Short mmCIF file of C-alpha atoms and ligand atoms in Angstrom, two decimals:
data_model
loop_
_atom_site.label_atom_id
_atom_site.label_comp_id
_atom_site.label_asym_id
_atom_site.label_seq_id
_atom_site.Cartn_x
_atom_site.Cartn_y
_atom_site.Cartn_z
CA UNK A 1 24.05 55.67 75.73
CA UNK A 2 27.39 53.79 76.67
CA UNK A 3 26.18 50.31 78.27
CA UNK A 4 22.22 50.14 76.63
CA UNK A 5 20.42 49.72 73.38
CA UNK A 6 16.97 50.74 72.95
CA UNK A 7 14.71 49.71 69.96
CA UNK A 8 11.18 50.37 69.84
CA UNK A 9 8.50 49.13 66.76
CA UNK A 10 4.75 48.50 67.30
CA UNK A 11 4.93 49.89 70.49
CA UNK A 12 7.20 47.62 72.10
CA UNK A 13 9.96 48.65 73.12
CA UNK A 14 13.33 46.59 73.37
CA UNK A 15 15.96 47.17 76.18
CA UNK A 16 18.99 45.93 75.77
CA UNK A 17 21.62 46.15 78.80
CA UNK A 18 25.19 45.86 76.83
CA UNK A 19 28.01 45.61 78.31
CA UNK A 20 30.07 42.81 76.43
CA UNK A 21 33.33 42.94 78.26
CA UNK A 22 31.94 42.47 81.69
CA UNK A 23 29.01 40.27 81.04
CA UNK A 24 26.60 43.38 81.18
CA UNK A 25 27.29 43.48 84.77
CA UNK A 26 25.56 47.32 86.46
CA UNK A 27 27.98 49.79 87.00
CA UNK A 28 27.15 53.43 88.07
CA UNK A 29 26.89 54.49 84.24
CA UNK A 30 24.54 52.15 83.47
CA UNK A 31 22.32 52.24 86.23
CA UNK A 32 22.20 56.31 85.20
CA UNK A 33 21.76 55.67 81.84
CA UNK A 34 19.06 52.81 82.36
CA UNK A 35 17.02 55.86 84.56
CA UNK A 36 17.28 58.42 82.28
CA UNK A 37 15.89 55.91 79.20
CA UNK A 38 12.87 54.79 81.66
CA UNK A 39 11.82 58.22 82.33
CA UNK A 40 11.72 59.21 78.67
CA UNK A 41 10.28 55.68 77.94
CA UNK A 42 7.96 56.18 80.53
CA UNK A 43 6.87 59.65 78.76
CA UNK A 44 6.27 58.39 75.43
CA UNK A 45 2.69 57.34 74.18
CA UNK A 46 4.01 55.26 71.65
CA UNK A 47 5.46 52.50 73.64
CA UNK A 48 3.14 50.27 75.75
CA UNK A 49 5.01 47.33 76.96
CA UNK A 50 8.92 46.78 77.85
CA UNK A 51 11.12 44.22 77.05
CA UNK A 52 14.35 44.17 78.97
CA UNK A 53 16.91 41.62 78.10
CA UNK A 54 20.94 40.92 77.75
CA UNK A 55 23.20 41.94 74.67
CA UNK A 56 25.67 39.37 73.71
CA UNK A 57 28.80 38.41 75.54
CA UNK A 58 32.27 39.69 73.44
CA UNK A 59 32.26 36.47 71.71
CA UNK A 60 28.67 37.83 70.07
CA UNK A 61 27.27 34.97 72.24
CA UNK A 62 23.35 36.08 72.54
CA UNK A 63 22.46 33.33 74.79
CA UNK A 64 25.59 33.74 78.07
CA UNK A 65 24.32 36.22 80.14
CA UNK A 66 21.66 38.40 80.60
CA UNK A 67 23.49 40.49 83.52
CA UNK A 68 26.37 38.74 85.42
CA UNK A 69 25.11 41.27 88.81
CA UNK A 70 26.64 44.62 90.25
CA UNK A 71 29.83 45.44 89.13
CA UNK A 72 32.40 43.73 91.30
CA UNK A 73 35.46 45.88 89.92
CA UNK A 74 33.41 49.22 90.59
CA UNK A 75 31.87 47.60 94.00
CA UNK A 76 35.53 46.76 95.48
CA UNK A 77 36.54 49.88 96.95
CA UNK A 78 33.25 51.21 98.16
CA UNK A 79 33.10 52.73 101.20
CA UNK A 80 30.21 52.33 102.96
CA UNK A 81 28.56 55.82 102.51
CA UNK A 82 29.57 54.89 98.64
CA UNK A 83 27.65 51.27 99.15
CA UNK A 84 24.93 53.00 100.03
CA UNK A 85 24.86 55.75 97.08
CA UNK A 86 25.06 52.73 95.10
CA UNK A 87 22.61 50.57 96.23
CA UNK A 88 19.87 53.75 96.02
CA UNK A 89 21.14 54.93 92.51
CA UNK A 90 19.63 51.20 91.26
CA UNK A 91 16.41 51.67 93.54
CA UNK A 92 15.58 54.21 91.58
CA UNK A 93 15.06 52.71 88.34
CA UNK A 94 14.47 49.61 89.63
CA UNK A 95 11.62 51.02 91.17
CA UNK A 96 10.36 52.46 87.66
CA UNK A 97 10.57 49.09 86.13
CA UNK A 98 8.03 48.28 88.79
CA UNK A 99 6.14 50.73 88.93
CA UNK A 100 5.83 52.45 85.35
CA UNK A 101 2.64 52.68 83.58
CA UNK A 102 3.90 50.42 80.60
CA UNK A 103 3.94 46.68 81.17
CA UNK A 104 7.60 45.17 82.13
CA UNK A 105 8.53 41.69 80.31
CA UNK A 106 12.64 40.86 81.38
CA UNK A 107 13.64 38.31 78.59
CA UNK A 108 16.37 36.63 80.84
CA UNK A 109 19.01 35.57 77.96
CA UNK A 110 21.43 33.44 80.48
CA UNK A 111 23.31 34.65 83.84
CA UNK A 112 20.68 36.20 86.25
CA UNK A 113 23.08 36.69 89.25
CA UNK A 114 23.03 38.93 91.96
CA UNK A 115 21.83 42.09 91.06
CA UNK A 116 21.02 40.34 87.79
CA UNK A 117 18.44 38.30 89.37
CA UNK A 118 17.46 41.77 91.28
CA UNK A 119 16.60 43.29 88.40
CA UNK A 120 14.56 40.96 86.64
CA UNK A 121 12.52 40.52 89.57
CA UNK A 122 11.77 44.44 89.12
CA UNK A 123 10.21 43.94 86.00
CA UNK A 124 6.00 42.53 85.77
CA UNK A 125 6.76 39.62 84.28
CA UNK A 126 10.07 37.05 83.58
CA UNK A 127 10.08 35.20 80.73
CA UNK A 128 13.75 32.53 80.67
CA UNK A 129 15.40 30.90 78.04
CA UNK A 130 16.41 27.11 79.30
CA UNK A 131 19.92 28.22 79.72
CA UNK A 132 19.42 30.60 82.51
CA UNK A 133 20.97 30.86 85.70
CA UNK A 134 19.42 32.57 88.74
CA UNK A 135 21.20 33.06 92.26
CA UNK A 136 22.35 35.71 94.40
CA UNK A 137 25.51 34.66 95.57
CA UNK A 138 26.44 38.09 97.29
CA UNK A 139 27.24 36.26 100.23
CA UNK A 140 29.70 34.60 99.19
CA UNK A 141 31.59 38.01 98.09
CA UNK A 142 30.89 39.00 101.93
CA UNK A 143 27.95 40.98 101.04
CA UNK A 144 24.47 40.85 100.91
CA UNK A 145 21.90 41.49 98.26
CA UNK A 146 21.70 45.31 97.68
CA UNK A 147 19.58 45.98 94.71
CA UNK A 148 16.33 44.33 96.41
CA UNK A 149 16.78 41.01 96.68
CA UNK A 150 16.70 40.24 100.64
CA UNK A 151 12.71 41.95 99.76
CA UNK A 152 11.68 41.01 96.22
CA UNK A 153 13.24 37.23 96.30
CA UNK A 154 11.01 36.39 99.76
CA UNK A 155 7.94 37.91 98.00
CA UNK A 156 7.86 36.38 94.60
CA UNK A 157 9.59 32.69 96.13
CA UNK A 158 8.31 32.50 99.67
CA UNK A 159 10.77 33.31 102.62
CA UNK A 160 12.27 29.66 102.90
CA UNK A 161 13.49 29.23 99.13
CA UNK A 162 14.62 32.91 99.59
CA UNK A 163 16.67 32.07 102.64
CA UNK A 164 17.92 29.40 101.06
CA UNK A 165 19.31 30.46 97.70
CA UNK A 166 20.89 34.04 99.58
CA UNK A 167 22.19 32.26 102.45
CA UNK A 168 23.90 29.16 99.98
CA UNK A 169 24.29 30.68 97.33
CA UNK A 170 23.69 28.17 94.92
CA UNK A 171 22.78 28.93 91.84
CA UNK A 172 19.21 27.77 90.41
CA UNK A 173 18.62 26.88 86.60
CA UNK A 174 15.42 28.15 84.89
CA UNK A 175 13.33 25.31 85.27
CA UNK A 176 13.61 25.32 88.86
CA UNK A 177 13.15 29.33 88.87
CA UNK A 178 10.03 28.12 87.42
CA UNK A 179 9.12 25.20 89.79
CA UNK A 180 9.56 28.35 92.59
CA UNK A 181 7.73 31.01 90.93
CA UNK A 182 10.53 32.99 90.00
CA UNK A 183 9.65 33.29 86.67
CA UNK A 184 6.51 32.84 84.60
CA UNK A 185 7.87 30.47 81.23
CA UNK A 186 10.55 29.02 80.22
CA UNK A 187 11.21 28.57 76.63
CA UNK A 188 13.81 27.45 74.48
CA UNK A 189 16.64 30.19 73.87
CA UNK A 190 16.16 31.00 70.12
CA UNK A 191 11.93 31.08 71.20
CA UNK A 192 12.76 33.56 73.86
CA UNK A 193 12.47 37.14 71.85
CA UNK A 194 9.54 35.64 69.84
CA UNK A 195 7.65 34.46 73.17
CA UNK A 196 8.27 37.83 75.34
CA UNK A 197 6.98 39.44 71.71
CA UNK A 198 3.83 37.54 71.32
CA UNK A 199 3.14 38.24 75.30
CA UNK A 200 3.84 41.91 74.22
CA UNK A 201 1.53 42.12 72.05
CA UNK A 202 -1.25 40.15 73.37
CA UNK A 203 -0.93 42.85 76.63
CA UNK A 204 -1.23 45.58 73.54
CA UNK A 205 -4.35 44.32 72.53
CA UNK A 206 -6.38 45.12 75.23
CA UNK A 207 -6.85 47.92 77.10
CA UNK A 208 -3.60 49.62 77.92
CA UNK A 209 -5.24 51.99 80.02
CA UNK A 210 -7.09 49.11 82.05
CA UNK A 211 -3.87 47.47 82.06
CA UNK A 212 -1.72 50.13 83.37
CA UNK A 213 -4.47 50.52 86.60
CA UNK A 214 -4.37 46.99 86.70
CA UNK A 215 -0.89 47.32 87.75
CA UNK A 216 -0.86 50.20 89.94
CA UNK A 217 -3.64 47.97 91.38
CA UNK A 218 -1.64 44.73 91.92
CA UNK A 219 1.19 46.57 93.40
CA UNK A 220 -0.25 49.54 95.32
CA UNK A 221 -2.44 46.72 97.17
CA UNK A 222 0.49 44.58 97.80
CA UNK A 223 1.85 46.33 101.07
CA UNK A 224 -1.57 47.18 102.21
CA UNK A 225 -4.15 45.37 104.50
CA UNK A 226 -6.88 43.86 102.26
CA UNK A 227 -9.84 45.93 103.37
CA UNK A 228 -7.96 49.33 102.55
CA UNK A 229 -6.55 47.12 99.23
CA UNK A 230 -10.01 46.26 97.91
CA UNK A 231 -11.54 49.62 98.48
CA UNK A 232 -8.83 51.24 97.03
CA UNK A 233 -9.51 48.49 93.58
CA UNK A 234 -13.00 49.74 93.91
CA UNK A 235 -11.86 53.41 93.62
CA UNK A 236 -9.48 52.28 90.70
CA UNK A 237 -12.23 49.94 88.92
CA UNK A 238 -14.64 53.14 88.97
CA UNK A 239 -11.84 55.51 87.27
CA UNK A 240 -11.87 52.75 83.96
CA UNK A 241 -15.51 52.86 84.41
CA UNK A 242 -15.47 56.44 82.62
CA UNK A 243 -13.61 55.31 79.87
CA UNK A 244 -13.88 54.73 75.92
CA UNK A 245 -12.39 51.38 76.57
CA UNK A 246 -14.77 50.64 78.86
CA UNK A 247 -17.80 51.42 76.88
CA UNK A 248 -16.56 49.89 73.62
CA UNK A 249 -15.54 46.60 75.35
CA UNK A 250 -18.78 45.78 77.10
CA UNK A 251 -20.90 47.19 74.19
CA UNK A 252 -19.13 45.19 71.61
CA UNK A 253 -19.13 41.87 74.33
CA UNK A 254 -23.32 43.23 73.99
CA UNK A 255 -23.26 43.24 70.12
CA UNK A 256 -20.68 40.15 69.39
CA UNK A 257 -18.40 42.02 67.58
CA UNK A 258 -14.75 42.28 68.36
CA UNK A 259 -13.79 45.15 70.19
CA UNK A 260 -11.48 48.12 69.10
CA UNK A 261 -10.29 48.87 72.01
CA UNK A 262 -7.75 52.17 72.01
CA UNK A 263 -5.72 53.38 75.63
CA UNK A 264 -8.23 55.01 77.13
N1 CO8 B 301 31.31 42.38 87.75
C1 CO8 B 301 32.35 42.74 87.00
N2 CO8 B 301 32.86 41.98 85.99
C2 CO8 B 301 32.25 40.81 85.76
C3 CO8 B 301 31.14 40.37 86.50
C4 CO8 B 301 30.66 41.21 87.54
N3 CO8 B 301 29.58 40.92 88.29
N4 CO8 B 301 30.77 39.16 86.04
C5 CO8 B 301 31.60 38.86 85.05
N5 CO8 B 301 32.50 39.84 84.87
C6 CO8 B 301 33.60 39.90 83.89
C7 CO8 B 301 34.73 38.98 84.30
O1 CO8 B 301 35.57 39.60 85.23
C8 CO8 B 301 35.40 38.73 82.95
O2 CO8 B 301 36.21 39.83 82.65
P1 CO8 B 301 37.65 39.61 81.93
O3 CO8 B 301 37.31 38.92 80.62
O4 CO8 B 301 38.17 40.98 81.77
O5 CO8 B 301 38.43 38.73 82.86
C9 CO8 B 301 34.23 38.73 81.97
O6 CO8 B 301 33.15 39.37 82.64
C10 CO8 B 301 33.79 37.34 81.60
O7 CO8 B 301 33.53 36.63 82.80
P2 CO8 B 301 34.21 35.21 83.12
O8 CO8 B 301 35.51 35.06 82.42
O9 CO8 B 301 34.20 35.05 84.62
O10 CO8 B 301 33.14 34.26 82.43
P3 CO8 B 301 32.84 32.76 82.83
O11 CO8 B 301 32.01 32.19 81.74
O12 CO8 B 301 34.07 32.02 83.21
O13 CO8 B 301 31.92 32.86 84.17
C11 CO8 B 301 30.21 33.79 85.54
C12 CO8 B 301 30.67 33.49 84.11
C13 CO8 B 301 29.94 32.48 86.30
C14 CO8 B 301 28.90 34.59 85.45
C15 CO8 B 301 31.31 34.60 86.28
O14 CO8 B 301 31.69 35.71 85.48
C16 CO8 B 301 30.88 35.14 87.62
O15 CO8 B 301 30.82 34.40 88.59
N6 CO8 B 301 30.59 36.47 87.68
C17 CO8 B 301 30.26 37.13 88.92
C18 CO8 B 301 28.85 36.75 89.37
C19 CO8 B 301 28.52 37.43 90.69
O16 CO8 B 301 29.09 37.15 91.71
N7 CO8 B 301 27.52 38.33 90.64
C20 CO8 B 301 27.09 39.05 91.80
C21 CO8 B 301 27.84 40.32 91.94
S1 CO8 B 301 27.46 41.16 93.44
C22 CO8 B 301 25.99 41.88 93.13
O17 CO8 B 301 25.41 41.74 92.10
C23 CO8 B 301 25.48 42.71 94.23
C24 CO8 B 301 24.24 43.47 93.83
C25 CO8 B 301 23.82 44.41 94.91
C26 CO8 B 301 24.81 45.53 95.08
C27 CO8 B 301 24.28 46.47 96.11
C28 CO8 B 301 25.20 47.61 96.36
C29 CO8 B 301 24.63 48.54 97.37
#
């Protein structure tokens, strides 16, 4: 892979979106690349929970961006059929980050702009180091968000805050992406791979099966009425019902031992 660095150890696997020159900013090759690596990640027993983050600027700067948003050189002679290629080649793993059976942490290392901020907001959970930026100032370049953010942005902020950062454009800094909901902790930057890590792992410990259900749970529900949405939980909490997980955690709750608790 050109533009991405993947690491994985005790299950965790480590994303790294690198692209130094143009401060990791998504161009077609990396959008490819980033789908091929989710479907094989999203294949692999061994790796429960991802962490998606930012490789260093060209100054080795760790801490500058996370992903500066689409690729502006790439973006300025699109057509529109080409715009629209575009904007459904990122859907696609976008959608994966979303919707994969392994937990998604985004460690958001700096810039978060545009489809920056898009893709973070793909992931489960965001986790920002206090020197990170969040806006979506598409239109400003005469465009509007592509990658998901007219959608996600209103659901995770509210419609107002998301009318008002795409239709201003000003940028927001992470402790106000906190005050908003946009994402979950902020932590100092040299705390931010050893904070996503320990959240990593914590998710590990329990039941990665019961996990990944919880999650089709939360966002299969999401879109649907909540009669429908709790029935189909029911249907959902009666599949982990059959489980080893299941029977190990309540028995050892029963016989106050810890529980070992495997992904199934
Ligand atoms: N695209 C391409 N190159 C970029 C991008 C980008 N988004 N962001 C930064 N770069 C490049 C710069 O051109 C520069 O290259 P060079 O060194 O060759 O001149 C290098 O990265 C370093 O950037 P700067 O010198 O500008 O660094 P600064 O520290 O001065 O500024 C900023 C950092 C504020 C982040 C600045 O680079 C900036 O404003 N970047 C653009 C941010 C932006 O507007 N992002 C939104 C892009 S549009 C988008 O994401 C749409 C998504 C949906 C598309 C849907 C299609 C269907």
């Amino acid at each position: 892979m050109n533009n991405l660095v993947l690491e994985v150890a005790e299950e965790i696997a480590v994303l790294k979106i690198s692209r130094p020159a143009a401060l990791n900013a998504l161009n077609s090759e990396t959008l490819d690349e980033l789908n091929e690596v989710l479907t094989e990640i999203e294949a692999r027993d061994d790796i429960k929970v991802v962490i998606l983050t930012g490789g260093p600027d060209k100054k080795g700067n760790e801490f500058k961006s996370f992903v500066a948003g689409a690729d502006i050189a790439e973006m300025v002679n699109f057509t529109a059929a080409e715009a629209r290629t575009f904007g459904i080649k990122a859907s696609v793993p976008f959608f994966k980050l979303m919707n994969m059976r392994q937990v998604t942490i985004c460690a958001v290392n700096g810039f978060a702009l545009g489809g920056g901020c898009e893709i973070a907001m793909a992931c489960d959970i965001r986790i920002a180091s206090d020197n990170a930026i969040f806006g979506q100032p598409e239109c400003g370049l005469g465009i509007i968000p592509g990658f998901g953010g007219t959608q996600r942005l209103a659901r995770l902020v509210g419609m107002g805050r998301a009318k008002e950062m795409i239709f201003t454009c000003d940028n927001i800094d992470a402790n106000e992406a906190y005050r908003i909901g946009l994402v979950n902790k902020v932590v100092a930057a040299e705390e931010l791979m050893p904070t996503a890590t320990k959240m990593a792992k914590k998710i590990i410990s329990k039941g990665s099966y019961a996990v990944s259900i919880a999650k089709a749970a939360i966002n299969n529900g999401y879109d649907m009425d909540i009669k429908n949405a709790v029935e189909m939980e029911a249907n959902l909490f009666g599949i982990t019902c059959s489980t080893h997980d299941k029977a190990e955690g309540m028995g050892a709750f029963l016989e106050k031992r810890a529980a070992e608790l495997t992904d199934f």
